[in-house]
């Protein structure tokens, strides 16, 4: 089978499974579970947890029985060295700090945009619910977008274009056409995809995402709030510098990673 056909078949199947189960679990949750208790109003993120609990096994089974492969091997669930983990966590912390400061800008916090609504939806959850979402959700999300979709696009496109395509899909699938949120999702997806390519392990973007969303949760509940544009701009500049420094060390470290692993394309299983 030609590379184009293989890529399209896998992308269609995986996205089809994603939407089929997502709309099913969303309907079941809000029609039958959500009305049962006010607890679900505070912990609406439970629907994402339920989606991920079934969604990831569905992908694994599809890969095994339809494509005769091992999804975990294809997605590169490889152990990382401590330096790689540290760089990924540092970049994630910078991204989380930047996002929190950006979301507090008066223009962004207004009703014109949905940033505050999104962060309230995620961060109002009880800590144990959020922790489950943080771990399970990011394993599922990174496996889907970086480990599956980006790898498949890399079969027929240059890596830089595959990164761009998965970034667009990430914004579109998670934010359903909201342009500012989709742009925010695209930029994050590009950074995390670069970590995946450079460190050749799906654990790199997973670690960065956990640090990013975990820091957002802590700052949302315990961090200071401000509507001072000058103060928030300074915080954003510091966060951007953190990300830039992390990327600098990631670029330097990727040579060591490449030397320690076989020379291979992103798509190899």
Short mmCIF file of C-alpha atoms in Angstrom, two decimals:
data_model
loop_
_atom_site.label_atom_id
_atom_site.label_comp_id
_atom_site.label_asym_id
_atom_site.label_seq_id
_atom_site.Cartn_x
_atom_site.Cartn_y
_atom_site.Cartn_z
CA UNK A 1 0.00 0.00 0.00
CA UNK A 2 1.28 3.48 -0.89
CA UNK A 3 2.40 5.82 1.94
CA UNK A 4 -0.43 8.25 1.15
CA UNK A 5 -3.04 5.51 1.47
CA UNK A 6 -1.56 4.21 4.71
CA UNK A 7 -1.44 7.70 6.19
CA UNK A 8 -5.00 8.60 5.19
CA UNK A 9 -6.49 5.31 6.37
CA UNK A 10 -4.90 5.59 9.79
CA UNK A 11 -5.75 9.26 10.22
CA UNK A 12 -9.38 8.71 9.21
CA UNK A 13 -9.78 5.71 11.52
CA UNK A 14 -8.20 7.39 14.54
CA UNK A 15 -10.05 10.70 14.13
CA UNK A 16 -13.27 8.78 13.44
CA UNK A 17 -12.85 6.79 16.65
CA UNK A 18 -12.03 9.97 18.55
CA UNK A 19 -15.20 11.77 17.49
CA UNK A 20 -17.46 8.71 17.69
CA UNK A 21 -16.58 8.06 21.32
CA UNK A 22 -16.26 11.74 22.28
CA UNK A 23 -19.80 12.60 21.18
CA UNK A 24 -21.14 9.39 22.70
CA UNK A 25 -19.59 9.94 26.13
CA UNK A 26 -20.51 13.64 26.11
CA UNK A 27 -24.15 12.84 25.42
CA UNK A 28 -24.27 10.08 28.04
CA UNK A 29 -22.55 12.24 30.65
CA UNK A 30 -24.66 15.38 30.32
CA UNK A 31 -27.95 13.51 29.84
CA UNK A 32 -27.62 10.89 32.58
CA UNK A 33 -24.67 11.56 34.92
CA UNK A 34 -24.34 15.34 35.20
CA UNK A 35 -27.86 15.88 36.68
CA UNK A 36 -27.23 13.36 39.48
CA UNK A 37 -25.21 15.63 41.77
CA UNK A 38 -23.88 19.20 42.07
CA UNK A 39 -20.46 17.55 42.41
CA UNK A 40 -20.39 17.09 38.64
CA UNK A 41 -20.95 20.81 38.11
CA UNK A 42 -17.68 21.50 39.94
CA UNK A 43 -15.96 18.54 38.33
CA UNK A 44 -17.24 18.71 34.76
CA UNK A 45 -13.75 17.68 33.63
CA UNK A 46 -14.91 14.18 34.62
CA UNK A 47 -16.36 13.85 31.13
CA UNK A 48 -12.85 14.26 29.67
CA UNK A 49 -11.54 11.58 32.04
CA UNK A 50 -14.29 9.19 30.92
CA UNK A 51 -13.47 10.00 27.30
CA UNK A 52 -9.78 9.24 27.82
CA UNK A 53 -10.34 6.03 29.78
CA UNK A 54 -12.04 4.47 26.77
CA UNK A 55 -10.44 6.52 23.98
CA UNK A 56 -6.87 5.34 24.56
CA UNK A 57 -7.73 1.61 24.62
CA UNK A 58 -9.77 2.13 21.44
CA UNK A 59 -6.69 3.55 19.72
CA UNK A 60 -4.54 0.69 20.99
CA UNK A 61 -7.02 -1.91 19.73
CA UNK A 62 -7.41 -0.17 16.36
CA UNK A 63 -3.64 -0.15 15.92
CA UNK A 64 -3.37 -3.80 16.91
CA UNK A 65 -6.20 -5.33 14.90
CA UNK A 66 -6.58 -2.95 11.95
CA UNK A 67 -2.97 -1.93 11.39
CA UNK A 68 -1.20 -4.97 12.91
CA UNK A 69 1.13 -2.86 15.00
CA UNK A 70 2.00 -1.81 18.54
CA UNK A 71 0.75 1.70 19.24
CA UNK A 72 3.07 2.24 22.20
CA UNK A 73 6.09 1.35 20.10
CA UNK A 74 4.92 3.48 17.19
CA UNK A 75 4.29 6.47 19.46
CA UNK A 76 7.77 6.07 21.03
CA UNK A 77 7.05 5.42 24.68
CA UNK A 78 10.78 5.49 25.39
CA UNK A 79 12.45 6.17 28.72
CA UNK A 80 14.10 9.61 28.78
CA UNK A 81 17.29 10.64 30.53
CA UNK A 82 17.07 13.06 33.45
CA UNK A 83 18.30 16.03 31.44
CA UNK A 84 15.53 15.56 28.88
CA UNK A 85 12.93 15.32 31.64
CA UNK A 86 14.26 18.48 33.28
CA UNK A 87 14.19 20.48 30.04
CA UNK A 88 10.66 19.32 29.22
CA UNK A 89 9.40 20.23 32.69
CA UNK A 90 11.13 23.64 32.55
CA UNK A 91 9.52 24.50 29.21
CA UNK A 92 6.14 23.32 30.52
CA UNK A 93 6.46 25.51 33.62
CA UNK A 94 7.29 28.50 31.43
CA UNK A 95 4.29 27.80 29.22
CA UNK A 96 2.02 27.50 32.26
CA UNK A 97 3.23 30.78 33.75
CA UNK A 98 2.85 32.58 30.43
CA UNK A 99 -0.68 31.25 29.98
CA UNK A 100 -1.83 32.29 33.44
CA UNK A 101 -0.46 35.83 33.02
CA UNK A 102 -1.87 36.12 29.50
CA UNK A 103 -5.32 34.98 30.64
CA UNK A 104 -5.40 37.77 33.27
CA UNK A 105 -4.86 40.59 30.77
CA UNK A 106 -8.04 42.72 30.92
CA UNK A 107 -8.73 42.36 27.19
CA UNK A 108 -8.28 38.57 27.28
CA UNK A 109 -10.23 38.14 30.55
CA UNK A 110 -13.22 39.97 29.07
CA UNK A 111 -16.34 38.22 27.81
CA UNK A 112 -15.10 38.74 24.26
CA UNK A 113 -12.82 35.72 24.61
CA UNK A 114 -13.29 32.34 26.25
CA UNK A 115 -9.90 31.91 27.97
CA UNK A 116 -11.21 32.46 31.47
CA UNK A 117 -14.18 30.24 30.81
CA UNK A 118 -11.86 27.45 29.61
CA UNK A 119 -9.51 27.72 32.60
CA UNK A 120 -12.44 27.82 35.04
CA UNK A 121 -13.86 24.69 33.39
CA UNK A 122 -10.58 22.82 33.91
CA UNK A 123 -9.30 24.28 37.17
CA UNK A 124 -12.45 24.38 39.29
CA UNK A 125 -12.22 20.59 39.68
CA UNK A 126 -11.26 19.01 43.00
CA UNK A 127 -7.53 18.34 43.18
CA UNK A 128 -7.85 14.54 42.92
CA UNK A 129 -10.12 14.83 39.87
CA UNK A 130 -7.78 17.30 38.24
CA UNK A 131 -4.76 15.10 39.02
CA UNK A 132 -6.44 12.16 37.25
CA UNK A 133 -7.23 14.37 34.27
CA UNK A 134 -3.69 15.78 34.32
CA UNK A 135 -2.01 12.37 34.02
CA UNK A 136 -4.49 10.35 31.98
CA UNK A 137 -5.60 13.21 29.75
CA UNK A 138 -2.10 14.20 28.72
CA UNK A 139 -1.00 10.63 28.01
CA UNK A 140 -4.04 10.21 25.76
CA UNK A 141 -3.76 13.64 24.12
CA UNK A 142 -0.06 13.40 23.35
CA UNK A 143 -0.40 9.84 22.05
CA UNK A 144 -3.19 10.95 19.75
CA UNK A 145 -1.68 14.14 18.33
CA UNK A 146 2.06 13.63 18.49
CA UNK A 147 2.40 9.85 18.68
CA UNK A 148 -0.21 9.04 16.03
CA UNK A 149 -1.32 11.96 13.85
CA UNK A 150 1.99 13.78 13.53
CA UNK A 151 3.82 10.52 12.88
CA UNK A 152 1.36 9.64 10.15
CA UNK A 153 1.64 13.04 8.49
CA UNK A 154 5.41 12.59 8.56
CA UNK A 155 5.02 9.59 6.26
CA UNK A 156 4.34 11.87 3.31
CA UNK A 157 5.27 15.39 4.45
CA UNK A 158 8.47 16.96 5.80
CA UNK A 159 8.59 16.95 9.60
CA UNK A 160 8.14 20.74 9.83
CA UNK A 161 4.93 20.52 7.80
CA UNK A 162 3.67 17.54 9.81
CA UNK A 163 4.21 19.62 12.97
CA UNK A 164 2.18 22.47 11.49
CA UNK A 165 -0.68 20.22 10.36
CA UNK A 166 -1.03 18.49 13.73
CA UNK A 167 -0.97 21.91 15.40
CA UNK A 168 -3.90 23.09 13.28
CA UNK A 169 -5.79 19.87 14.00
CA UNK A 170 -5.07 20.19 17.72
CA UNK A 171 -6.56 23.67 17.84
CA UNK A 172 -9.54 22.70 15.71
CA UNK A 173 -10.44 19.44 17.49
CA UNK A 174 -10.09 20.79 21.02
CA UNK A 175 -11.48 24.29 20.57
CA UNK A 176 -14.02 23.74 17.79
CA UNK A 177 -13.33 26.77 15.65
CA UNK A 178 -12.75 29.38 18.37
CA UNK A 179 -9.96 31.28 16.58
CA UNK A 180 -8.10 32.81 19.59
CA UNK A 181 -8.19 29.53 21.51
CA UNK A 182 -7.25 27.57 18.40
CA UNK A 183 -4.22 29.84 17.89
CA UNK A 184 -3.24 29.33 21.52
CA UNK A 185 -3.58 25.56 21.08
CA UNK A 186 -1.59 25.64 17.84
CA UNK A 187 1.38 27.43 19.39
CA UNK A 188 1.47 25.02 22.33
CA UNK A 189 1.14 22.03 20.03
CA UNK A 190 4.12 23.18 17.97
CA UNK A 191 6.36 23.55 21.02
CA UNK A 192 5.38 20.14 22.41
CA UNK A 193 5.78 18.52 19.00
CA UNK A 194 9.32 19.89 18.75
CA UNK A 195 10.15 18.28 22.10
CA UNK A 196 8.80 15.00 20.77
CA UNK A 197 10.92 15.18 17.64
CA UNK A 198 14.08 16.32 19.39
CA UNK A 199 13.94 13.89 22.32
CA UNK A 200 12.40 10.98 20.37
CA UNK A 201 10.04 10.07 23.19
CA UNK A 202 6.36 10.74 23.75
CA UNK A 203 7.17 11.27 27.42
CA UNK A 204 8.80 14.63 26.54
CA UNK A 205 5.58 16.41 25.51
CA UNK A 206 3.64 14.54 28.21
CA UNK A 207 6.02 15.88 30.88
CA UNK A 208 5.81 19.40 29.43
CA UNK A 209 2.02 19.30 29.35
CA UNK A 210 1.80 18.03 32.92
CA UNK A 211 4.10 20.83 34.12
CA UNK A 212 2.16 23.40 32.09
CA UNK A 213 -1.34 22.44 33.21
CA UNK A 214 -0.27 21.53 36.73
CA UNK A 215 1.29 24.98 37.26
CA UNK A 216 -1.83 26.60 35.82
CA UNK A 217 -3.99 24.76 38.35
CA UNK A 218 -1.78 25.77 41.29
CA UNK A 219 -1.58 29.41 40.19
CA UNK A 220 -5.31 29.51 39.51
CA UNK A 221 -6.05 28.49 43.12
CA UNK A 222 -3.11 29.87 45.07
CA UNK A 223 -1.33 32.42 42.90
CA UNK A 224 -1.80 36.20 42.95
CA UNK A 225 -4.18 37.86 40.53
CA UNK A 226 -3.60 41.13 38.74
CA UNK A 227 -5.15 43.27 36.04
CA UNK A 228 -2.07 45.48 35.78
CA UNK A 229 -0.93 45.20 32.17
CA UNK A 230 2.64 46.26 32.98
CA UNK A 231 3.04 43.63 35.71
CA UNK A 232 1.48 40.91 33.60
CA UNK A 233 3.68 41.87 30.64
CA UNK A 234 6.79 41.46 32.80
CA UNK A 235 5.60 38.04 33.95
CA UNK A 236 4.91 37.02 30.36
CA UNK A 237 8.37 38.22 29.33
CA UNK A 238 9.96 36.14 32.10
CA UNK A 239 7.90 33.11 31.08
CA UNK A 240 8.82 33.57 27.42
CA UNK A 241 12.49 33.77 28.43
CA UNK A 242 12.08 30.51 30.37
CA UNK A 243 10.66 28.83 27.27
CA UNK A 244 13.42 30.27 25.06
CA UNK A 245 16.15 29.07 27.43
CA UNK A 246 14.52 25.64 27.58
CA UNK A 247 14.36 25.43 23.79
CA UNK A 248 18.02 26.48 23.57
CA UNK A 249 19.11 23.64 25.85
CA UNK A 250 16.73 21.24 24.09
CA UNK A 251 18.37 22.00 20.74
CA UNK A 252 21.80 21.44 22.26
CA UNK A 253 20.72 18.21 23.94
CA UNK A 254 19.02 16.69 20.90
CA UNK A 255 22.42 15.88 19.36
CA UNK A 256 23.20 13.63 22.30
CA UNK A 257 19.80 11.96 21.97
CA UNK A 258 20.31 11.39 18.24
CA UNK A 259 23.72 9.83 18.87
CA UNK A 260 22.36 7.45 21.48
CA UNK A 261 19.47 6.15 19.35
CA UNK A 262 19.39 4.59 15.88
CA UNK A 263 19.06 7.06 13.03
CA UNK A 264 15.42 6.82 12.04
CA UNK A 265 12.49 8.76 10.71
CA UNK A 266 9.83 10.04 13.08
CA UNK A 267 7.36 7.59 11.59
CA UNK A 268 9.21 4.38 12.26
CA UNK A 269 7.52 1.89 14.56
#
